[in-house]
Tab-separated table of C-alpha atoms and ligand atoms in Angstrom:
chain	number	residue	atom	x	y	z
A	121	MET	CA	-21.176	-3.517	-18.291
A	122	LYS	CA	-21.236	-6.700	-16.208
A	123	ILE	CA	-18.449	-6.592	-13.616
A	124	ALA	CA	-17.147	-9.405	-11.410
A	125	LEU	CA	-15.831	-7.798	-8.201
A	126	PHE	CA	-13.419	-10.124	-6.448
A	127	SER	CA	-12.252	-10.044	-2.773
A	128	ASN	CA	-15.525	-8.412	-1.803
A	129	LYS	CA	-16.132	-7.337	1.777
A	130	SER	CA	-19.321	-5.889	3.252
A	131	TYR	CA	-17.784	-2.400	3.233
A	132	THR	CA	-16.710	-2.709	-0.387
A	133	GLU	CA	-20.164	-3.736	-1.512
A	134	ARG	CA	-21.781	-0.931	0.536
A	135	TYR	CA	-19.690	1.779	-1.093
A	136	PHE	CA	-19.955	0.271	-4.620
A	137	GLU	CA	-23.704	-0.030	-4.329
A	138	MET	CA	-24.004	3.602	-3.279
A	139	ALA	CA	-21.756	4.819	-6.106
A	140	ASN	CA	-23.399	2.520	-8.689
A	141	LYS	CA	-26.719	4.361	-8.283
A	142	SER	CA	-25.316	6.939	-10.713
A	143	PHE	CA	-23.653	4.437	-13.071
A	144	GLY	CA	-26.055	1.438	-13.313
A	145	HIS	CA	-23.445	-1.252	-13.951
A	146	SER	CA	-24.359	-4.885	-13.301
A	147	MET	CA	-22.314	-5.984	-10.347
A	148	LEU	CA	-21.401	-9.559	-9.362
A	149	TYR	CA	-19.918	-9.434	-5.883
A	150	LEU	CA	-17.576	-12.326	-5.104
A	151	ASP	CA	-15.949	-12.951	-1.720
A	152	GLN	CA	-13.300	-15.102	-3.248
A	153	ARG	CA	-9.811	-13.756	-4.023
A	154	LEU	CA	-9.049	-13.903	-7.771
A	155	GLY	CA	-6.667	-16.737	-8.712
A	156	LEU	CA	-6.521	-19.565	-11.173
A	157	GLU	CA	-9.126	-21.611	-9.160
A	158	THR	CA	-11.629	-18.714	-8.979
A	159	ALA	CA	-11.206	-16.997	-12.366
A	160	GLU	CA	-14.076	-19.063	-13.745
A	161	LEU	CA	-16.484	-17.180	-11.495
A	162	ALA	CA	-16.093	-14.201	-13.833
A	163	LYS	CA	-17.866	-16.095	-16.682
A	164	GLY	CA	-20.481	-13.903	-18.355
A	165	CYS	CA	-18.763	-10.638	-17.262
A	166	GLN	CA	-16.759	-8.198	-19.397
A	167	ALA	CA	-14.666	-6.699	-16.627
A	168	VAL	CA	-13.122	-7.828	-13.329
A	169	CYS	CA	-12.658	-5.412	-10.403
A	170	VAL	CA	-9.797	-6.443	-8.177
A	171	PHE	CA	-7.839	-5.355	-5.149
A	172	VAL	CA	-4.252	-5.483	-3.842
A	173	ASN	CA	-3.983	-9.201	-3.120
A	174	ASP	CA	-5.841	-10.593	-6.125
A	175	VAL	CA	-3.565	-12.616	-8.383
A	176	LEU	CA	-3.302	-11.411	-11.988
A	177	ASP	CA	-0.423	-13.445	-13.349
A	178	SER	CA	-0.154	-14.618	-16.872
A	179	ALA	CA	-2.085	-17.912	-16.229
A	180	VAL	CA	-5.061	-16.076	-14.581
A	181	LEU	CA	-5.076	-13.337	-17.254
A	182	THR	CA	-5.113	-15.932	-20.000
A	183	ARG	CA	-8.190	-17.638	-18.380
A	184	LEU	CA	-9.933	-14.300	-17.957
A	185	ALA	CA	-9.332	-13.427	-21.625
A	186	GLU	CA	-10.714	-16.834	-22.611
A	187	LEU	CA	-13.852	-16.019	-20.601
A	188	GLY	CA	-14.309	-12.808	-22.542
A	189	ILE	CA	-13.008	-10.318	-20.002
A	190	ARG	CA	-11.659	-7.133	-21.649
A	191	LEU	CA	-10.992	-4.916	-18.714
A	192	ILE	CA	-9.083	-5.267	-15.371
A	193	ALA	CA	-10.336	-2.488	-13.078
A	194	LEU	CA	-8.007	-2.184	-10.154
A	195	ARG	CA	-9.697	-0.521	-7.142
A	196	CYS	CA	-6.243	0.495	-5.784
A	197	ALA	CA	-3.312	2.586	-6.923
A	198	GLY	CA	-0.443	0.016	-7.067
A	199	PHE	CA	-0.532	-2.418	-10.028
A	200	ASN	CA	2.440	-4.578	-9.059
A	201	ASN	CA	0.074	-7.660	-8.884
A	202	VAL	CA	-0.704	-7.455	-12.645
A	203	GLU	CA	1.596	-9.032	-15.210
A	204	LEU	CA	1.269	-6.192	-17.654
A	205	ASP	CA	3.218	-7.849	-20.528
A	206	ALA	CA	0.787	-10.746	-20.493
A	207	ALA	CA	-2.188	-8.439	-20.258
A	208	GLU	CA	-0.977	-6.494	-23.291
A	209	LYS	CA	-0.488	-9.612	-25.386
A	210	LEU	CA	-3.914	-10.909	-24.382
A	211	GLY	CA	-5.658	-7.652	-25.465
A	212	LEU	CA	-6.715	-6.682	-21.916
A	213	SER	CA	-6.846	-3.095	-20.743
A	214	VAL	CA	-5.961	-2.188	-17.150
A	215	VAL	CA	-7.264	0.857	-15.229
A	216	ARG	CA	-6.636	1.889	-11.640
A	217	VAL	CA	-7.552	4.518	-9.033
A	218	PRO	CA	-4.311	6.577	-8.988
A	219	ALA	CA	-5.344	8.585	-5.824
A	220	TYR	CA	-8.307	7.926	-3.680
A	221	SER	CA	-7.126	9.557	-0.506
A	222	PRO	CA	-3.361	10.099	-0.147
A	223	TYR	CA	-4.392	11.866	3.136
A	224	ALA	CA	-5.643	8.579	4.576
A	225	VAL	CA	-2.333	6.778	3.987
A	226	ALA	CA	-0.211	9.773	4.985
A	227	GLU	CA	-2.188	10.242	8.267
A	228	HIS	CA	-1.934	6.480	9.054
A	229	THR	CA	1.868	6.665	8.500
A	230	ILE	CA	2.112	9.449	11.091
A	231	ALA	CA	-0.085	7.537	13.511
A	232	LEU	CA	2.364	4.561	13.303
A	233	MET	CA	5.343	6.893	13.807
A	234	LEU	CA	3.846	8.571	16.874
A	235	ALA	CA	2.578	5.351	18.432
A	236	LEU	CA	5.968	3.712	18.051
A	237	ASN	CA	7.813	6.757	19.380
A	238	ARG	CA	5.593	7.200	22.473
A	239	ARG	CA	4.842	3.527	22.768
A	240	THR	CA	1.107	4.188	22.939
A	241	HIS	CA	0.287	0.529	22.249
A	242	LYS	CA	2.180	-0.535	25.353
A	243	ALA	CA	0.902	2.412	27.497
A	244	HIS	CA	-2.692	1.638	26.587
A	245	ALA	CA	-2.342	-2.032	27.602
A	246	ARG	CA	-0.539	-1.027	30.805
A	247	VAL	CA	-3.087	1.518	31.986
A	248	ARG	CA	-5.982	-0.916	31.412
A	249	GLU	CA	-4.222	-3.222	33.865
A	250	GLY	CA	-3.721	-0.550	36.451
A	251	ASN	CA	-0.039	-0.293	35.645
A	252	PHE	CA	0.897	3.366	35.601
A	253	SER	CA	4.691	2.952	35.497
A	254	LEU	CA	6.476	5.013	32.890
A	255	GLU	CA	9.511	2.635	32.729
A	256	GLY	CA	10.251	1.742	29.113
A	257	LEU	CA	7.881	4.371	27.632
A	258	LEU	CA	10.535	7.080	27.009
A	259	GLY	CA	10.017	8.789	23.604
A	260	PHE	CA	11.780	11.574	21.723
A	261	ASP	CA	10.618	14.918	20.370
A	262	MET	CA	9.608	14.787	16.681
A	263	TYR	CA	10.833	18.410	16.501
A	264	GLN	CA	14.165	18.609	14.754
A	265	THR	CA	14.235	14.782	14.238
A	266	PRO	CA	15.803	13.920	10.883
A	267	VAL	CA	13.216	12.037	8.852
A	268	GLY	CA	13.880	10.387	5.448
A	269	ILE	CA	11.034	9.943	3.000
A	270	VAL	CA	11.704	7.484	0.147
A	271	GLY	CA	9.291	8.331	-2.693
A	272	THR	CA	7.743	11.829	-2.559
A	273	GLY	CA	4.726	11.348	-4.845
A	274	LYS	CA	1.223	12.104	-3.568
A	275	ILE	CA	1.506	10.260	-0.253
A	276	GLY	CA	5.172	10.991	0.478
A	277	ALA	CA	4.606	14.680	-0.196
A	278	LEU	CA	1.706	14.799	2.285
A	279	VAL	CA	3.835	12.949	4.898
A	280	ALA	CA	6.481	15.672	4.363
A	281	GLN	CA	3.810	18.346	4.825
A	282	ILE	CA	2.548	16.967	8.091
A	283	LEU	CA	6.057	16.356	9.496
A	284	HIS	CA	6.965	19.910	8.396
A	285	GLY	CA	4.294	21.019	10.923
A	286	PHE	CA	6.081	19.095	13.624
A	287	GLY	CA	9.351	20.903	12.826
A	288	CYS	CA	11.179	17.733	11.690
A	289	ASP	CA	14.303	18.023	9.593
A	290	LEU	CA	13.118	16.535	6.282
A	291	TYR	CA	15.224	14.574	3.808
A	292	ALA	CA	14.042	12.573	0.796
A	293	TYR	CA	15.121	10.316	-2.028
A	294	ASP	CA	13.058	10.071	-5.212
A	295	VAL	CA	13.958	9.428	-8.844
A	296	HIS	CA	11.883	12.596	-9.632
A	297	PRO	CA	12.135	15.218	-6.866
A	298	ASN	CA	8.811	16.843	-6.119
A	299	PRO	CA	8.775	20.681	-6.456
A	300	ASP	CA	6.219	21.052	-3.630
A	301	CYS	CA	8.628	19.233	-1.288
A	302	LEU	CA	11.532	21.385	-2.407
A	303	LYS	CA	9.467	24.485	-1.571
A	304	LEU	CA	8.794	23.038	1.866
A	305	GLY	CA	12.599	22.788	2.477
A	306	VAL	CA	12.920	18.999	2.031
A	307	LYS	CA	16.512	18.170	1.072
A	308	TYR	CA	16.905	15.572	-1.625
A	309	ILE	CA	19.954	13.314	-0.916
A	310	THR	CA	21.169	9.910	-2.068
A	311	LEU	CA	19.708	6.760	-0.533
A	312	ASP	CA	22.935	6.047	1.280
A	313	GLU	CA	22.987	9.536	2.710
A	314	LEU	CA	19.391	9.174	3.801
A	315	TYR	CA	20.164	5.849	5.522
A	316	SER	CA	23.050	7.345	7.465
A	317	THR	CA	21.332	10.703	8.302
A	318	CYS	CA	17.776	9.786	9.325
A	319	ARG	CA	16.409	8.651	12.596
A	320	ILE	CA	13.080	7.825	10.988
A	321	ILE	CA	12.775	6.361	7.483
A	322	THR	CA	9.365	5.985	5.831
A	323	LEU	CA	8.720	4.234	2.477
A	324	HIS	CA	6.330	5.696	-0.096
A	325	CYS	CA	7.672	4.520	-3.502
A	326	PRO	CA	5.896	1.897	-5.576
A	327	LEU	CA	6.998	-1.732	-5.741
A	328	THR	CA	8.960	-2.228	-8.910
A	329	PRO	CA	11.857	-4.473	-9.918
A	330	GLN	CA	14.137	-1.555	-8.796
A	331	THR	CA	12.575	-1.216	-5.367
A	332	TYR	CA	12.060	-4.860	-4.540
A	333	HIS	CA	13.812	-5.568	-1.125
A	334	LEU	CA	15.058	-2.016	-1.139
A	335	ILE	CA	15.432	-2.476	2.597
A	336	ASN	CA	17.759	-5.471	3.033
A	337	SER	CA	20.686	-6.395	5.212
A	338	GLU	CA	23.034	-4.110	3.256
A	339	SER	CA	20.825	-1.068	3.543
A	340	ILE	CA	20.087	-1.819	7.102
A	341	ALA	CA	23.847	-1.899	7.912
A	342	LYS	CA	24.013	1.705	6.620
A	343	MET	CA	21.326	3.010	8.883
A	344	GLN	CA	21.724	4.628	12.336
A	345	ASP	CA	21.441	2.453	15.399
A	346	CYS	CA	17.910	2.284	16.698
A	347	VAL	CA	16.411	3.662	13.452
A	348	MET	CA	12.622	3.757	13.071
A	349	LEU	CA	11.407	2.160	9.836
A	350	ILE	CA	7.896	2.622	8.541
A	351	ASN	CA	6.375	0.911	5.508
A	352	THR	CA	2.789	1.752	4.420
A	353	SER	CA	3.594	1.226	0.751
A	354	ARG	CA	4.117	-2.397	-0.418
A	355	GLY	CA	5.344	-5.352	1.643
A	356	ALA	CA	8.014	-6.491	-0.678
A	357	LEU	CA	9.907	-3.227	-0.461
A	358	ILE	CA	11.286	-4.885	2.686
A	359	ASP	CA	13.206	-8.126	3.076
A	360	THR	CA	11.384	-9.148	6.217
A	361	LYS	CA	14.046	-11.719	7.337
A	362	ALA	CA	16.762	-9.043	7.143
A	363	VAL	CA	14.506	-6.673	9.183
A	364	ILE	CA	13.991	-9.309	11.830
A	365	GLU	CA	17.809	-9.637	12.101
A	366	GLY	CA	17.977	-5.845	12.410
A	367	LEU	CA	15.405	-5.892	15.216
A	368	LYS	CA	17.261	-8.704	17.021
A	369	THR	CA	20.553	-6.782	16.892
A	370	GLU	CA	18.665	-3.604	17.883
A	371	ARG	CA	19.943	-1.752	14.822
A	372	ILE	CA	16.260	-1.238	14.052
A	373	GLY	CA	14.707	0.260	17.128
A	374	TYR	CA	11.140	0.647	15.892
A	375	LEU	CA	9.176	-0.928	13.061
A	376	GLY	CA	5.783	0.143	11.780
A	377	LEU	CA	4.174	-1.865	9.014
A	378	ASP	CA	0.885	-1.660	7.286
A	379	VAL	CA	1.940	-4.019	4.544
A	380	TYR	CA	3.741	-7.390	4.529
A	381	GLU	CA	5.302	-9.280	1.631
A	382	GLU	CA	3.149	-12.408	2.264
A	383	GLU	CA	0.042	-10.518	3.356
A	384	GLY	CA	-2.075	-12.201	0.753
A	385	ASP	CA	-2.640	-15.231	3.035
A	386	LEU	CA	-3.361	-13.197	6.101
A	387	PHE	CA	-4.739	-9.696	5.648
A	388	PHE	CA	-8.395	-8.706	5.328
A	389	GLU	CA	-9.586	-11.947	7.019
A	390	ASP	CA	-10.521	-12.766	10.648
A	391	LEU	CA	-8.011	-15.491	11.504
A	392	SER	CA	-8.280	-15.012	15.269
A	393	ASN	CA	-9.382	-18.605	15.832
A	394	GLN	CA	-6.669	-20.056	13.632
A	395	ILE	CA	-2.969	-20.787	14.057
A	396	ILE	CA	-0.776	-18.498	12.000
A	397	GLN	CA	1.337	-20.679	9.781
A	398	ASP	CA	3.685	-17.945	8.581
A	399	ASP	CA	6.631	-18.231	11.027
A	400	VAL	CA	8.265	-15.034	9.735
A	401	PHE	CA	5.175	-12.989	10.425
A	402	ALA	CA	4.656	-14.737	13.769
A	403	ARG	CA	8.230	-13.754	14.742
A	404	LEU	CA	7.532	-10.079	13.827
A	405	LEU	CA	4.507	-10.129	16.202
A	406	MET	CA	6.837	-11.037	19.114
A	407	PHE	CA	8.751	-7.760	19.182
A	408	PRO	CA	7.586	-5.151	21.644
A	409	ASN	CA	8.829	-2.363	19.306
A	410	VAL	CA	6.868	-3.464	16.233
A	411	ILE	CA	3.371	-2.267	15.312
A	412	ILE	CA	1.590	-3.941	12.448
A	413	THR	CA	-1.709	-2.972	10.944
A	414	GLY	CA	-3.383	-5.129	8.283
A	415	HIS	CA	-3.282	-2.914	5.152
A	416	GLN	CA	-5.686	-0.407	6.628
A	417	ALA	CA	-3.917	2.834	5.848
A	418	PHE	CA	-6.406	3.476	3.037
A	419	PHE	CA	-9.455	2.612	5.092
A	420	THR	CA	-11.425	5.830	5.554
A	421	HIS	CA	-14.910	6.805	4.488
A	422	ASN	CA	-13.480	9.343	2.098
A	423	ALA	CA	-11.154	6.778	0.436
A	424	LEU	CA	-13.807	4.112	0.081
A	425	THR	CA	-16.174	6.631	-1.553
A	426	ALA	CA	-13.483	7.732	-3.998
A	427	ILE	CA	-12.391	4.195	-4.755
A	428	ALA	CA	-15.940	3.142	-5.705
A	429	GLU	CA	-16.719	6.304	-7.688
A	430	THR	CA	-13.414	6.347	-9.589
A	431	THR	CA	-13.485	2.619	-10.406
A	432	LEU	CA	-17.037	2.743	-11.804
A	433	SER	CA	-16.204	5.969	-13.725
A	434	ASN	CA	-13.074	4.273	-15.140
A	435	ILE	CA	-15.288	1.453	-16.421
A	436	ASN	CA	-17.724	3.962	-17.954
A	437	GLU	CA	-14.852	5.704	-19.670
A	438	PHE	CA	-13.540	2.433	-21.017
A	439	GLU	CA	-16.980	1.692	-22.478
A	440	GLN	CA	-16.832	5.123	-24.126
A	441	GLY	CA	-13.387	4.568	-25.605
A	442	ARG	CA	-11.531	6.769	-23.144
A	443	CYS	CA	-9.478	5.842	-20.097
A	444	GLN	CA	-7.936	8.656	-18.081
A	445	ASN	CA	-6.647	6.284	-15.411
A	446	ALA	CA	-5.166	3.594	-17.727
A	447	VAL	CA	-2.217	1.561	-16.673
A	448	LEU	CA	-2.496	-0.298	-19.977
A	449	CYS	CA	-4.833	0.809	-22.795
A	450	GLN	CA	-5.335	-1.421	-25.803
A	451	LYS	CA	-6.781	1.361	-27.763
A	452	MET	CA	-3.734	3.458	-27.265
A	453	ILE	CA	-1.554	0.530	-28.291
A	454	SER	CA	-3.497	-0.210	-31.503
A	455	GLN	CA	-4.504	3.307	-32.648
A	456	LYS	CA	-1.940	5.509	-30.877
A	457	LYS	CA	-4.612	8.183	-30.353
A	458	CYS	CA	-6.401	7.567	-27.049
A	459	GLY	CA	-6.054	10.454	-24.620
A	460	CYS	CA	-5.459	8.128	-21.677
A	461	GLY	CA	-3.328	8.514	-18.593
A	462	PRO	CA	0.268	7.514	-18.083
A	463	THR	CA	1.253	3.894	-18.631
B	299	NAI	P1	2.869	8.234	-6.473
B	299	NAI	O1	2.955	7.545	-7.793
B	299	NAI	O2	2.169	9.538	-6.353
B	299	NAI	O3	4.351	8.407	-5.860
B	299	NAI	C1	5.321	7.448	-5.963
B	299	NAI	C2	6.670	8.140	-5.903
B	299	NAI	O4	7.688	7.175	-5.842
B	299	NAI	C3	6.939	9.039	-7.128
B	299	NAI	O5	7.328	10.306	-6.799
B	299	NAI	C4	8.001	8.304	-7.923
B	299	NAI	O6	8.899	9.115	-8.622
B	299	NAI	C5	8.744	7.629	-6.702
B	299	NAI	N1	9.589	6.494	-7.158
B	299	NAI	C6	9.379	5.675	-8.155
B	299	NAI	N2	10.431	4.770	-8.230
B	299	NAI	C7	11.278	5.108	-7.194
B	299	NAI	C8	12.534	4.564	-6.733
B	299	NAI	N3	13.126	3.561	-7.322
B	299	NAI	N4	13.067	5.150	-5.610
B	299	NAI	C9	12.444	6.209	-5.021
B	299	NAI	N5	11.282	6.752	-5.442
B	299	NAI	C10	10.706	6.186	-6.508
B	299	NAI	O7	2.205	7.131	-5.436
B	299	NAI	P2	1.454	7.368	-4.111
B	299	NAI	O8	-0.002	7.620	-4.381
B	299	NAI	O9	2.200	8.377	-3.349
B	299	NAI	O10	1.529	5.962	-3.488
B	299	NAI	C11	2.789	5.402	-3.024
B	299	NAI	C12	2.614	3.931	-2.744
B	299	NAI	O11	1.754	3.815	-1.635
B	299	NAI	C13	1.895	3.193	-3.843
B	299	NAI	O12	2.827	2.644	-4.783
B	299	NAI	C14	1.198	2.061	-3.137
B	299	NAI	O13	2.016	0.930	-3.152
B	299	NAI	C15	1.139	2.504	-1.635
B	299	NAI	N6	-0.251	2.603	-1.149
B	299	NAI	C16	-0.513	1.990	0.017
B	299	NAI	C17	-1.775	2.037	0.544
B	299	NAI	C18	-2.141	1.403	1.868
B	299	NAI	O14	-3.336	1.329	2.173
B	299	NAI	N7	-1.194	1.000	2.656
B	299	NAI	C19	-2.858	2.804	-0.184
B	299	NAI	C20	-2.393	3.527	-1.338
B	299	NAI	C21	-1.127	3.394	-1.842
């Protein structure tokens, strides 16, 4: 199949080229982000391969369908950037990589927690300048710290497992409690209870209409003073302006982000010689108790290998009339007999 791969980076191409040796698809690597202005570049292809910040709204999907695209192959787990209703009407199927390395994201989440707690980012800068003062670097033991995990799927459960090793008191909220977490001793409580109980709150649920701006001024008001908030899931789980207010009033004492609601215009690019136009993001960068990474939680050798292999295998399966990792499968819709994965 001929595949237009949007938002290409040198590392993406390297891993896809390695994996494609066993698949033999025809790849068209495009640096451009998919949007209405760039959709045309997929002409002549039957599938597009996209990432987290590519735009797949109804207008873009309509253009892709007109160009003969039949498959949207997401090389990520989240599919909040695809207008599924529109894709269904247009006869497009959508596949994803449900898990490439939950370990990568869980481990990065812990890295943010520990760096914020022990202020490693500040200590590193200080020591390089010959400042060995410990003033302002005071941390707290993770042992017996109450930590709340929102969403205990693959990543949230691994975060629980790692924190269990530290001896944290673990609490969680999920619409479907995870038996592995229950076995570990994680206590499932309501969101309000989690907000008032936990010193650290970490988000691992998907972005859906129900979870959009889950963290807002009302939920922040229910949290402990000086709470640590971590989001490695999706930017729009957080109302960033409310979080900035929380930081200014010191209700939020630490903030670790790997994702940002408006990251599409910033992340994955070198903008070091440009002026950042996003004033909300620029304000976030000013706080000493905020660490932001640019959507890199997934970025390990293991995850890139798995992303490339699973994506190309998803495309193969689609060609063969199967689709284990379907988000939306047209064959299932029309014939109700495809053994594909959950929608
Ligand atoms: P998963 O599907 O295994 O787990 C998600 C969990 O959230 C499930 O247990 C589900 O029941 C729960 N959930 C759904 N709606 C909820 C709600 N309203 N409130 C509370 N819990 C709810 O997903 P996985 O693999 O653990 O990934 C979690 C998220 O991490 C993804 O949705 C994705 O957005 C993000 N992610 C971020 C990456 C990064 O590089 N920063 C990389 C990979 C994923």
